[in-house]
XYZ file of C-alpha atoms in Angstrom:
693
model
C 26.652 4.834 6.857
C 26.824 1.343 7.647
C 25.106 -1.572 5.624
C 23.853 -4.199 6.615
C 24.889 -6.830 3.880
C 25.487 -10.189 4.664
C 22.362 -10.492 7.662
C 19.483 -9.746 5.700
C 16.764 -11.591 7.530
C 18.674 -10.587 10.982
C 15.666 -10.171 13.452
C 12.382 -11.533 10.955
C 10.055 -13.866 12.427
C 10.377 -17.243 10.570
C 7.587 -16.427 7.872
C 9.510 -12.768 7.108
C 13.150 -14.887 7.106
C 11.332 -17.829 4.448
C 9.774 -14.877 2.201
C 12.963 -13.041 1.733
C 15.208 -16.130 1.449
C 12.807 -17.614 -1.327
C 14.119 -18.379 -4.199
C 13.049 -21.382 -6.200
C 10.244 -19.860 -8.910
C 7.132 -17.666 -8.019
C 6.622 -16.362 -4.662
C 3.138 -14.987 -2.939
C 3.505 -12.946 -0.060
C 0.336 -12.878 2.289
C 1.089 -9.435 4.227
C -1.646 -8.797 6.860
C -2.008 -5.741 8.213
C 0.954 -4.529 9.816
C 3.234 -7.285 9.788
C 5.691 -5.751 7.962
C 5.819 -6.473 4.216
C 8.180 -3.104 3.673
C 10.976 -4.350 5.844
C 10.232 -7.977 3.522
C 10.478 -6.260 -0.334
C 13.452 -4.352 0.861
C 15.127 -7.055 2.718
C 14.799 -9.158 -0.572
C 16.098 -6.720 -2.701
C 19.189 -6.817 -0.507
C 19.302 -10.515 -0.408
C 18.826 -10.477 -4.106
C 22.359 -8.315 -4.379
C 24.329 -9.077 -1.603
C 23.724 -12.710 -1.884
C 21.995 -13.922 -4.984
C 24.060 -12.597 -7.834
C 21.723 -10.131 -9.156
C 22.988 -7.273 -10.515
C 20.898 -4.329 -9.083
C 19.798 -2.930 -12.830
C 18.197 -6.284 -13.556
C 15.721 -5.777 -10.318
C 12.278 -3.833 -10.086
C 10.106 -3.521 -7.345
C 6.691 -1.886 -8.618
C 4.356 -0.108 -5.812
C 1.159 2.743 -6.220
C 2.252 5.196 -5.016
C 5.128 7.582 -4.820
C 5.538 7.627 -1.113
C 5.510 4.151 -1.402
C 8.086 3.691 -3.993
C 9.894 6.471 -2.087
C 9.882 5.047 1.166
C 10.826 1.522 -0.214
C 14.074 3.530 -1.838
C 15.007 5.295 1.149
C 14.964 1.915 2.976
C 17.067 -0.353 0.272
C 19.552 2.507 0.591
C 20.309 1.877 3.453
C 21.012 -2.050 2.736
C 22.881 -1.841 0.198
C 26.554 0.077 -0.671
C 26.171 2.813 -3.370
C 27.742 1.180 -6.298
C 26.338 -1.766 -5.723
C 22.081 -0.081 -5.488
C 22.798 1.252 -8.914
C 20.401 0.876 -11.535
C 17.749 -0.406 -9.496
C 14.120 0.490 -10.233
C 11.920 1.417 -7.457
C 8.820 3.255 -8.683
C 5.088 3.103 -9.311
C 3.499 1.114 -11.932
C 2.865 4.590 -14.119
C 6.410 5.360 -13.904
C 7.540 1.558 -15.147
C 4.617 2.452 -18.058
C 6.612 5.624 -18.800
C 9.932 4.509 -18.669
C 9.205 1.502 -20.817
C 7.344 4.271 -23.763
C 9.786 6.527 -23.501
C 12.171 3.711 -24.661
C 10.561 2.126 -26.976
C 8.407 4.894 -28.199
C 8.943 4.295 -31.977
C 7.720 0.687 -31.637
C 4.557 2.000 -29.799
C 4.167 4.418 -32.718
C 4.565 7.672 -30.740
C 7.131 10.415 -31.305
C 10.105 10.857 -28.387
C 8.595 13.998 -26.352
C 4.657 12.723 -26.392
C 2.406 13.917 -23.876
C 1.078 12.665 -20.711
C -2.490 14.493 -20.362
C -3.877 14.949 -16.738
C -8.057 13.759 -16.033
C -8.744 17.567 -16.579
C -7.468 17.441 -19.974
C -8.844 14.119 -20.742
C -12.441 15.209 -19.391
C -12.152 17.861 -22.254
C -11.740 15.967 -25.106
C -14.609 14.038 -23.708
C -16.614 16.526 -22.992
C -16.518 17.436 -26.995
C -16.905 13.965 -28.364
C -20.374 14.013 -26.031
C -21.076 17.145 -27.385
C -22.509 17.865 -23.509
C -21.770 19.933 -20.420
C -22.994 17.387 -18.171
C -20.254 17.367 -15.545
C -21.585 13.846 -14.258
C -21.824 12.414 -17.427
C -18.453 13.550 -18.341
C -17.577 11.876 -15.093
C -19.487 8.512 -15.558
C -18.238 8.371 -18.766
C -14.265 9.018 -18.343
C -14.930 6.372 -15.623
C -15.744 3.876 -18.060
C -13.595 4.089 -20.579
C -11.162 3.753 -17.691
C -12.872 0.568 -16.617
C -12.507 -0.439 -19.825
C -8.677 0.458 -20.711
C -7.845 -1.291 -17.089
C -9.547 -4.196 -17.841
C -7.771 -4.313 -21.598
C -11.083 -4.108 -23.398
C -10.732 -1.858 -27.061
C -13.319 0.416 -28.100
C -14.540 -2.172 -30.565
C -14.976 -4.655 -27.854
C -16.516 -2.155 -25.707
C -19.267 -0.848 -28.510
C -19.687 -4.849 -29.115
C -20.508 -5.749 -25.282
C -22.424 -2.763 -24.855
C -25.682 -3.705 -23.199
C -27.628 0.075 -23.782
C -27.933 2.770 -26.160
C -25.917 5.038 -22.960
C -23.226 2.520 -22.915
C -23.134 1.717 -26.505
C -22.981 6.173 -26.955
C -19.764 5.908 -24.331
C -18.026 3.050 -26.276
C -18.355 5.166 -29.559
C -16.988 8.041 -28.140
C -14.165 6.310 -26.379
C -13.528 5.367 -30.340
C -13.037 9.217 -31.339
C -11.103 10.063 -27.740
C -8.395 7.595 -28.848
C -7.815 8.569 -32.511
C -8.168 12.175 -30.614
C -5.485 11.031 -28.558
C -3.007 9.573 -31.396
C -3.681 12.541 -33.350
C -1.934 14.939 -30.588
C 0.312 12.266 -29.948
C -0.861 11.976 -26.523
C -1.882 9.138 -23.908
C -3.636 9.461 -20.879
C -3.254 7.499 -17.514
C -4.297 4.929 -18.177
C -2.408 4.395 -21.347
C 0.695 4.544 -19.316
C 0.110 0.873 -18.666
C -2.431 -0.461 -21.477
C 0.180 1.194 -23.976
C 3.169 -0.594 -22.642
C 0.469 -4.047 -22.019
C -0.628 -4.223 -25.542
C 3.115 -2.862 -27.171
C 5.054 -6.164 -24.875
C 1.809 -8.460 -25.879
C 2.362 -7.608 -30.048
C 6.625 -7.309 -30.124
C 8.364 -10.559 -29.390
C 11.583 -8.062 -29.775
C 10.611 -5.640 -27.409
C 8.850 -8.480 -24.806
C 12.161 -10.310 -24.639
C 14.337 -6.972 -24.845
C 12.178 -6.371 -21.473
C 11.819 -9.672 -19.807
C 15.900 -10.036 -20.076
C 16.524 -6.487 -18.436
C 13.788 -7.082 -15.753
C 14.870 -10.368 -14.227
C 13.633 -9.973 -10.838
C 10.443 -8.334 -10.097
C 8.532 -7.663 -6.586
C 4.913 -6.214 -6.710
C 3.840 -4.578 -3.441
C 0.022 -4.090 -3.139
C -0.665 -7.136 -5.448
C -4.730 -6.995 -4.846
C -4.552 -3.851 -6.144
C -3.559 -4.320 -9.041
C -6.429 -4.022 -12.494
C -6.885 -6.547 -15.488
C -4.198 -4.642 -17.332
C -1.584 -4.210 -14.586
C -1.817 -8.098 -13.927
C -0.971 -8.280 -17.599
C 2.084 -6.254 -17.940
C 3.602 -7.831 -14.966
C 2.871 -11.206 -16.647
C 4.352 -10.069 -20.058
C 7.815 -9.076 -17.960
C 8.289 -12.245 -15.627
C 7.884 -13.911 -18.933
C 8.354 -18.241 -18.696
C 11.509 -17.745 -15.985
C 8.675 -16.241 -13.528
C 10.739 -15.129 -11.212
C 8.796 -12.774 -8.604
C 7.843 -12.117 -4.991
C 4.370 -10.768 -4.948
C 2.917 -8.908 -1.550
C -0.511 -8.371 -0.734
C -3.773 -8.852 1.473
C -6.844 -10.136 0.139
C -8.585 -8.592 3.432
C -7.433 -5.158 1.996
C -8.886 -4.785 -1.428
C -10.580 -1.944 -1.398
C -10.274 -0.468 -5.567
C -12.751 -2.640 -7.123
C -14.082 0.859 -8.241
C -11.132 1.481 -10.021
C -10.940 -1.672 -11.858
C -8.474 -3.175 -8.983
C -9.960 -7.203 -8.934
C -9.005 -9.885 -6.232
C -9.046 -12.175 -9.184
C -5.594 -11.666 -10.154
C -5.124 -13.550 -6.650
C -7.110 -16.321 -7.318
C -5.276 -16.032 -11.046
C -1.710 -16.431 -9.390
C -2.243 -19.768 -8.364
C -3.887 -21.213 -11.700
C -1.111 -19.333 -13.916
C 1.889 -20.219 -11.515
C 0.893 -23.576 -9.999
C 4.467 -23.419 -8.535
C 3.372 -21.146 -6.809
C 4.864 -20.593 -2.681
C 2.314 -19.157 -0.710
C 4.080 -17.713 2.615
C 1.643 -15.633 4.783
C 2.769 -12.982 7.184
C 0.529 -13.017 10.365
C 2.503 -11.260 13.400
C 0.953 -7.653 13.530
C 3.475 -5.546 14.918
C 1.095 -2.399 14.829
C -2.024 -3.281 17.089
C -2.837 -4.098 20.510
C -4.063 -7.853 20.730
C -8.307 -6.702 21.404
C -7.845 -4.163 17.880
C -6.688 -7.620 16.157
C -9.104 -9.696 17.465
C -11.963 -7.252 16.661
C -10.926 -7.014 13.287
C -10.309 -10.937 12.751
C -13.800 -10.945 13.612
C -14.688 -8.566 11.513
C -13.062 -9.742 8.127
C -14.320 -13.946 9.045
C -17.234 -12.711 7.521
C -16.104 -12.812 3.828
C -15.036 -16.096 2.256
C -11.659 -16.077 2.377
C -9.098 -16.620 -0.460
C -6.214 -17.329 1.654
C -7.358 -17.341 5.743
C -5.334 -15.716 7.887
C -5.613 -14.905 11.775
C -3.015 -11.601 13.030
C -2.056 -11.820 16.215
C 0.423 -9.535 18.008
C 3.317 -9.523 21.142
C 1.633 -6.128 22.020
C -0.358 -7.402 24.764
C -4.204 -6.863 25.046
C -4.973 -3.397 25.265
C -7.607 -1.031 26.387
C -10.872 -1.335 25.156
C -12.480 -0.586 22.034
C -15.024 2.254 22.316
C -18.503 2.014 21.174
C -20.095 5.838 21.249
C -24.112 6.570 20.110
C -24.036 10.010 19.384
C -27.712 12.094 19.243
C -26.548 13.691 15.511
C -23.843 14.220 13.105
C -23.040 18.183 14.942
C -23.195 16.115 17.882
C -20.964 13.593 17.246
C -18.542 15.885 15.673
C -18.040 17.784 18.407
C -17.980 15.233 20.556
C -15.367 13.541 18.609
C -13.068 16.965 19.016
C -13.476 16.935 22.768
C -12.963 13.135 23.299
C -10.127 13.438 21.234
C -8.922 17.352 23.337
C -9.369 15.326 26.895
C -7.592 12.200 25.686
C -4.805 13.880 24.844
C -4.854 16.177 27.497
C -4.541 12.660 30.147
C -1.968 10.829 28.179
C 0.386 14.266 27.332
C 0.291 13.387 23.483
C 0.725 14.951 20.477
C -1.893 16.377 18.220
C -0.445 14.351 15.089
C -0.912 10.450 17.087
C -4.715 10.909 16.102
C -6.341 10.192 13.181
C -10.373 10.721 13.096
C -11.541 8.492 9.851
C -14.709 8.399 7.494
C -16.119 6.583 4.486
C -17.151 9.287 2.628
C -15.372 13.065 2.088
C -18.549 15.092 2.895
C -18.120 13.957 6.680
C -15.029 16.026 6.671
C -16.902 19.500 6.967
C -18.616 19.276 9.979
C -15.163 17.664 11.326
C -13.113 20.580 10.618
C -15.790 23.085 12.173
C -15.789 21.382 15.305
C -11.866 21.026 15.542
C -11.724 24.615 14.730
C -13.845 25.675 17.528
C -12.075 23.898 19.946
C -8.585 25.479 18.537
C -7.352 21.457 17.702
C -5.341 21.894 14.339
C -5.802 19.132 11.808
C -4.363 18.426 8.251
C -6.893 17.091 6.065
C -5.534 13.917 3.742
C -6.352 14.566 -0.146
C -7.203 17.088 -0.179
C -7.451 19.453 -3.034
C -4.158 21.647 -3.712
C -4.043 25.229 -4.890
C -2.248 24.575 -7.650
C -4.542 22.005 -9.312
C -7.518 23.660 -9.532
C -9.090 24.214 -12.393
C -8.497 27.528 -12.898
C -5.220 27.884 -11.663
C -4.505 24.886 -13.956
C -5.729 26.834 -16.731
C -2.981 29.773 -16.288
C -0.484 27.128 -15.604
C -0.990 25.893 -19.111
C -0.221 29.411 -20.657
C 3.169 29.770 -18.711
C 3.840 26.128 -19.411
C 3.512 26.538 -22.709
C 5.778 30.036 -22.484
C 8.517 27.620 -20.939
C 8.410 25.355 -23.093
C 6.744 25.443 -26.365
C 6.719 21.353 -26.875
C 4.258 21.119 -24.038
C 1.336 19.550 -26.061
C -0.969 19.313 -23.614
C -0.254 22.857 -22.123
C -1.201 23.641 -25.760
C -4.321 21.865 -26.593
C -5.263 23.315 -22.877
C -4.543 26.637 -23.450
C -6.101 27.232 -27.190
C -9.371 25.920 -25.750
C -9.181 27.885 -22.728
C -10.932 30.274 -23.623
C -12.301 28.876 -26.858
C -11.180 30.940 -30.064
C -13.084 29.639 -32.800
C -11.284 26.701 -33.076
C -12.371 23.998 -33.204
C -11.999 19.622 -32.304
C -11.454 19.390 -36.363
C -8.936 21.744 -36.499
C -7.173 20.075 -33.803
C -6.680 16.851 -35.001
C -5.761 17.478 -38.431
C -2.990 19.874 -36.543
C -2.432 16.969 -34.035
C -1.844 14.394 -37.041
C 0.663 16.261 -39.491
C 2.748 16.835 -35.855
C 2.517 13.189 -35.470
C 3.898 12.858 -39.102
C 6.427 15.188 -38.792
C 7.852 14.215 -34.925
C 7.351 17.863 -34.275
C 5.146 19.513 -31.517
C 1.601 21.420 -31.906
C 3.516 24.721 -31.455
C 5.924 23.726 -34.364
C 3.613 22.867 -36.630
C 1.703 25.744 -36.729
C 4.784 27.558 -38.677
C 5.653 24.706 -41.177
C 4.385 25.425 -44.335
C 3.481 22.124 -45.265
C 0.479 22.454 -43.083
C -0.871 24.677 -46.048
C -0.962 21.796 -47.880
C -3.072 19.969 -45.392
C -5.598 22.153 -43.798
C -7.447 25.418 -45.211
C -6.113 28.879 -44.528
C -9.202 29.849 -42.558
C -8.167 26.967 -40.014
C -4.538 27.917 -39.895
C -5.317 31.943 -38.899
C -6.754 31.345 -36.120
C -3.717 28.916 -34.785
C -0.717 31.437 -35.868
C -2.723 34.579 -34.260
C -2.766 32.150 -31.411
C 0.926 31.731 -31.429
C 2.379 34.578 -32.228
C 0.294 36.195 -29.581
C 2.486 33.751 -27.547
C 6.016 34.474 -28.854
C 5.411 38.286 -27.972
C 4.119 37.432 -24.223
C 7.118 35.081 -24.218
C 9.615 37.710 -25.491
C 8.122 40.157 -22.645
C 8.021 37.085 -19.522
C 11.884 36.898 -19.592
C 12.402 40.558 -19.132
C 9.107 41.930 -17.619
C 8.305 42.317 -13.925
C 5.907 39.078 -13.422
C 3.179 40.129 -11.951
C 2.437 42.706 -14.580
C 2.835 39.859 -17.990
C 0.163 38.032 -16.025
C -1.779 40.447 -15.464
C -2.240 41.520 -19.281
C -2.179 37.860 -20.060
C -5.511 37.383 -17.839
C -6.811 40.631 -19.670
C -5.674 39.154 -23.489
C -7.859 36.074 -23.091
C -10.389 37.780 -21.098
C -10.255 35.034 -18.644
C -12.497 37.092 -15.956
C -15.383 36.804 -18.302
C -14.811 33.746 -19.470
C -15.474 32.532 -16.021
C -18.751 34.417 -16.153
C -19.975 32.760 -18.959
C -19.460 29.334 -18.098
C -20.378 29.449 -13.820
C -23.110 30.689 -12.032
C -22.024 34.218 -9.939
C -20.987 32.765 -6.954
C -19.158 30.086 -8.506
C -17.128 32.820 -11.050
C -16.355 35.011 -8.343
C -14.683 31.890 -6.312
C -12.888 31.246 -9.296
C -11.820 34.577 -10.497
C -10.447 35.620 -6.544
C -8.486 32.125 -6.783
C -6.810 33.920 -10.171
C -6.214 36.332 -8.659
C -4.634 35.280 -5.237
C -2.325 33.205 -8.257
C -1.254 36.396 -9.699
C -0.788 37.819 -6.072
C 1.537 34.415 -5.097
C 3.407 35.343 -8.768
C 3.654 39.106 -7.768
C 5.287 38.200 -4.710
C 7.619 35.484 -5.498
C 8.931 37.479 -8.632
C 9.502 40.317 -6.143
C 11.835 38.884 -3.180
C 15.319 39.868 -3.319
C 18.093 37.713 -1.837
C 21.172 39.478 0.068
C 23.667 39.960 -2.334
C 25.691 37.240 -0.702
C 24.304 34.535 1.069
C 25.092 30.956 1.038
C 22.277 28.147 0.360
C 21.741 24.968 1.655
C 24.791 22.851 -0.133
C 27.003 26.113 0.153
C 27.563 27.588 -3.124
C 27.213 31.349 -3.388
C 24.663 33.053 -4.887
C 24.651 36.379 -5.747
C 21.557 38.291 -5.784
C 19.068 41.368 -5.521
C 17.397 40.727 -8.900
C 13.556 39.611 -9.178
C 12.412 36.461 -10.835
C 11.055 36.801 -14.346
C 7.708 35.235 -15.454
C 9.477 32.184 -17.354
C 12.191 31.309 -14.109
C 9.367 31.246 -11.663
C 7.150 28.820 -14.194
C 9.842 26.417 -14.256
C 9.739 26.190 -10.563
C 5.987 25.442 -10.567
C 5.764 21.865 -11.010
C 8.482 21.617 -8.037
C 6.122 24.126 -5.861
C 3.223 21.750 -6.948
C 5.357 18.644 -5.749
C 6.311 19.953 -2.264
C 2.536 21.113 -1.925
C 1.543 17.348 -1.819
C 4.196 15.880 -0.172
C 2.725 13.990 3.393
C 5.511 12.843 4.832
C 8.421 15.036 5.757
C 8.110 17.525 7.903
C 4.556 16.289 8.918
C 3.142 19.646 11.499
C 1.976 18.304 15.067
C -1.854 18.188 13.831
C -4.546 15.535 14.023
C -4.860 13.320 10.757
C -8.831 13.453 8.878
C -9.254 11.236 5.836
C -11.464 8.583 4.383
C -10.629 5.567 5.012
C -9.620 4.825 1.151
C -6.688 7.621 1.501
C -5.444 5.625 4.846
C -4.610 2.255 3.834
C -1.291 2.547 4.933
C -0.919 4.849 7.496
C -0.748 3.888 11.278
C -1.324 5.915 14.401
C -1.177 5.236 18.083
C -4.872 6.768 18.669
C -7.601 6.553 16.128
C -11.637 7.593 15.617
C -13.677 5.817 13.564
C -16.616 7.799 13.167
C -19.719 7.587 11.064
C -20.785 3.689 11.538
C -23.955 3.785 10.030
C -26.100 1.755 7.559
C -25.665 3.399 4.386
C -22.826 5.055 5.151
C -20.413 2.282 6.379
C -21.737 0.214 4.464
C -22.149 2.399 2.055
C -25.355 2.711 -0.173
C -27.783 4.736 -1.714
C -31.534 4.508 0.368
C -33.384 5.446 -2.819
C -32.154 2.263 -4.088
C -32.841 -1.008 -2.916
C -31.582 -1.761 0.602
C -29.251 -4.474 0.203
C -25.808 -4.449 -1.026
C -24.058 -7.582 -3.186
C -22.593 -9.876 -2.048
C -19.637 -8.510 -3.995
C -19.925 -4.871 -2.675
C -20.904 -5.924 1.118
C -17.557 -7.240 1.242
C -15.537 -4.027 -0.107
C -17.101 -2.703 2.644
C -16.430 -5.154 5.071
C -12.677 -4.721 4.344
C -12.915 -1.073 4.189
C -14.158 -1.098 7.561
C -11.028 -3.797 8.816
C -8.883 -1.120 6.985
C -9.857 1.350 9.208
C -9.731 -1.088 12.288
C -6.101 -1.860 11.769
C -5.138 2.006 11.289
C -5.164 1.709 15.083
C -2.279 0.912 17.086
C -3.341 1.358 20.806
C -6.665 3.166 20.926
C -9.864 2.637 18.820
C -13.312 4.568 19.230
C -16.080 4.134 17.167
C -19.053 6.171 17.161
C -22.284 6.406 15.061
C -25.076 8.870 14.681
C -28.979 7.820 15.634
C -29.976 10.892 13.383
C -28.020 12.182 10.740
C -28.585 15.248 9.045
C -29.520 14.367 5.012
C -30.163 17.413 2.969
C -33.096 19.613 5.086
C -34.486 16.735 7.064
C -32.862 14.671 10.047
C -33.041 11.195 8.892
C -33.136 7.849 11.446
C -29.923 6.083 11.287
C -28.691 2.401 12.362
C -25.476 1.435 13.916
C -23.515 -0.498 11.126
C -24.114 -4.014 11.079
C -20.101 -4.504 10.989
C -20.286 -2.994 14.736
C -22.150 -6.404 15.697
C -19.384 -8.337 13.311
C -16.469 -6.808 15.524
C -17.973 -8.714 18.879
C -17.749 -6.362 21.441
C -20.422 -7.508 23.674
C -18.452 -9.634 25.636
C -18.134 -6.344 28.165
C -14.377 -6.938 28.047
C -13.424 -5.888 24.738
C -16.140 -2.719 24.741
C -16.514 0.039 26.640
C -20.151 1.695 24.771
C -21.249 3.711 27.960
C -22.440 6.734 25.895
C -23.362 8.365 29.328
C -20.233 8.514 31.755
C -20.583 9.950 34.944
C -18.957 13.834 33.318
C -19.191 14.662 29.644
C -16.814 14.771 27.377
C -16.808 18.780 28.032
C -17.059 18.658 31.656
C -14.335 16.025 31.791
C -11.812 18.308 29.435
C -12.847 21.144 31.698
C -11.744 19.012 34.656
C -8.600 17.700 33.166
C -7.700 21.562 32.326
C -8.315 22.942 35.852
C -6.472 19.979 37.378
C -3.509 21.050 35.424
C -3.900 24.715 36.313
C -3.546 23.399 39.917
C -0.676 21.582 39.174
C 0.971 24.322 37.161
C 0.113 26.940 40.021
C 1.115 24.837 42.912
C 4.741 24.609 41.136
C-alpha cells in the first residue's frame, strides 16, 4: 500500500485546501451536500500527523454513526503508515463517552463493568415507574427524559420547569428513573454523553487529563449536536480550542431528538477567533438538481449563506408527476423505475425511492414485489431486535456471562416471577456497594443483612435455575436446552397474557423461528479438516453448544445491520432521515404533499410554526440533494387515510424549487404511452434485438 504522506491537499479545490491547512485555532467548515467533507476530515488528520507534528494518539475524530466512523477510519488508514496511525481515535460520540466512562469509572461512581441499557430495557423501567401499560405514554415519557438529558436538565430542574401536571409526573418519574439506574450500576444511551459531560464539568483533574490526551478534535455533522454533546466537545477542547467542526446548517434535520442549530450560532460567540470556511463545490449532482435545491433552501433564514455549484453540467430535467392516489403512485413509480432501468441498462442499486414517513413503505413494497423488482429497506427492524427475541437472548446472555446486569434485569422480569421493583433496587444498591454483579450479589451472605428473606428467596430460586440450565447449555443439544428454557418460564403463555391473540401468535412464531435457527446452527458440522479464511486448520465434526452460539449472537446481530458491505443489486427504500449521507444516481422522491412533506397533523391547526417548517424544508433539501443524475418527484391528488380517500394538495416545496420555466422540469402526467405500455414496448424491443442477434 502507498501513502499520500507529503501531499495532503493534492487534487483539492481551494476551499478544501484551506480547511485542511488551517491550524491557527478553531475552524468551522460549512460543507454543503456532496462537497467532500469526509475527504477534508481525513486529509486533515493525515496533515496533522505527517506535517504538523501531532501524535495520532492525541487526535480524535468524532461522528454520529458507526458507518461514518468506519468509512473515516478506512480512509485515514490509506493515508497514514500503520505506525503513525497508532492510537488514533475515530469513533461515534457515544463510543467516546463510553471510553471515557470506562476509564474514569471510579470518578464517575461506577463499577468497572457497568451496564448499558438499551431503549427497551429503559422503557421497562419507565413503564414500572409510571405504573401504566399505555405504550404511547411510555414512549412520550422516555422521549421527554431523553430530551432533558440531551439538554443538560437534571430531574430537579425538570420538575421546577414543568408547565403541566403531566410533565411534572414525567419529571418525578425521571428522578426515580435516575435512582434506579444508579442502583443497577447502569447507564442508558443518553448517559454515555451526559455522565462524561458532568464528570468533566465537576472534576478538574479528569478534565485536564482528557484535554491533554486529546489535543486536536475533528467533529463531523456538528449541526446535529445537542446541547450536551456541544458541552462535552467544549470541555475536551478546553482553552487550547484546537478543533475543526464540519457541518451544514441546511441539513439540520434532527431537532426532534434534541439537536439544535443554536450550537452553530454559539460557536461564533464562544470562539470569536473562529475561522469559517465554506465548501460550495458539489461533486455529486447535476447543475439542474443543485439549482432547484439552492432555490428551495433560500426560503429558510441563513446562518451562513452559501450556494452549491457543480462542474457536472446541467443534466436532465427534474420530473414532477401528479398521481391519482397512493396505490397508483406506488405502481407508477415501480413501472417508471423498471422502464428507466431497461432504457439506461442500469443496476437496481442505482435507484432509491425516498419518502417522509415509514408507513409509506408498505404499499411501495407491494408494488415492487408485483413488478419483481428487488429492494432493500433502510432502517427496517432486525429480527434480533424484536422484543420477544431480545427477551430470550437476555437469558442466553446471562448463561454466557453472569455479570451481564441488563440481561439479568430483563430475564428476571420477563416473565414476572413475584420480584418487584423494590427488591431489584435493594439488590442493585447492595451490588453497587460491593462492586459485584447482580447475579453474584444474590449469593452473598451480606445480602441477608440488607433484605428480608421473603425478598431474597425468589432471587435465589431464579439464579439456581439459571445455574442448572448453564450446566446443560455447555453439553446438551442447543435446541433442546432452549425449548426446555421456554417451557420452564412459560413464555408462550406469558405472551398470550400480554398481547391479543394475533399479536401473541406472531411473536410466538418468531420465537419458534429463533429456536429453529439455533437448532440448525448448532447442528451444522464442518468437514473434518478444512481451512478457514485465514488458512488455519479447523478440526471439527462436533456440534456447537448453546453457550458457543450465544457468544456469537452479538456478532451476528452486527452483521445483520451491515449496510455497506456486499450491498445487493436492489432498489433502496428509505425515509428521508435515514437517507442523509447517502447518494444515488437516480432518485424518486414520493409523497410530496401538504401534511406529509411538510409533515403536520391535519386534525390540529393547519399550519406549522416557523422552526418546524424550516426543518421540514431542510428535509426536502436533503432528499433533493441525494440525487446525482436524475430526480423524479411525485405527489397524489388523493391519498387513503384510514377508510376514506382524502384530497391532497401538492407540497409548497415543489413550487419553491421553481421548476416552472419549462427547462428544468417535466410535468406532463399523460405521456403518449403510459409507463406500463412504455415498459412493455422496451421489453419487446429488447426481445427483438435478442432474436435478431
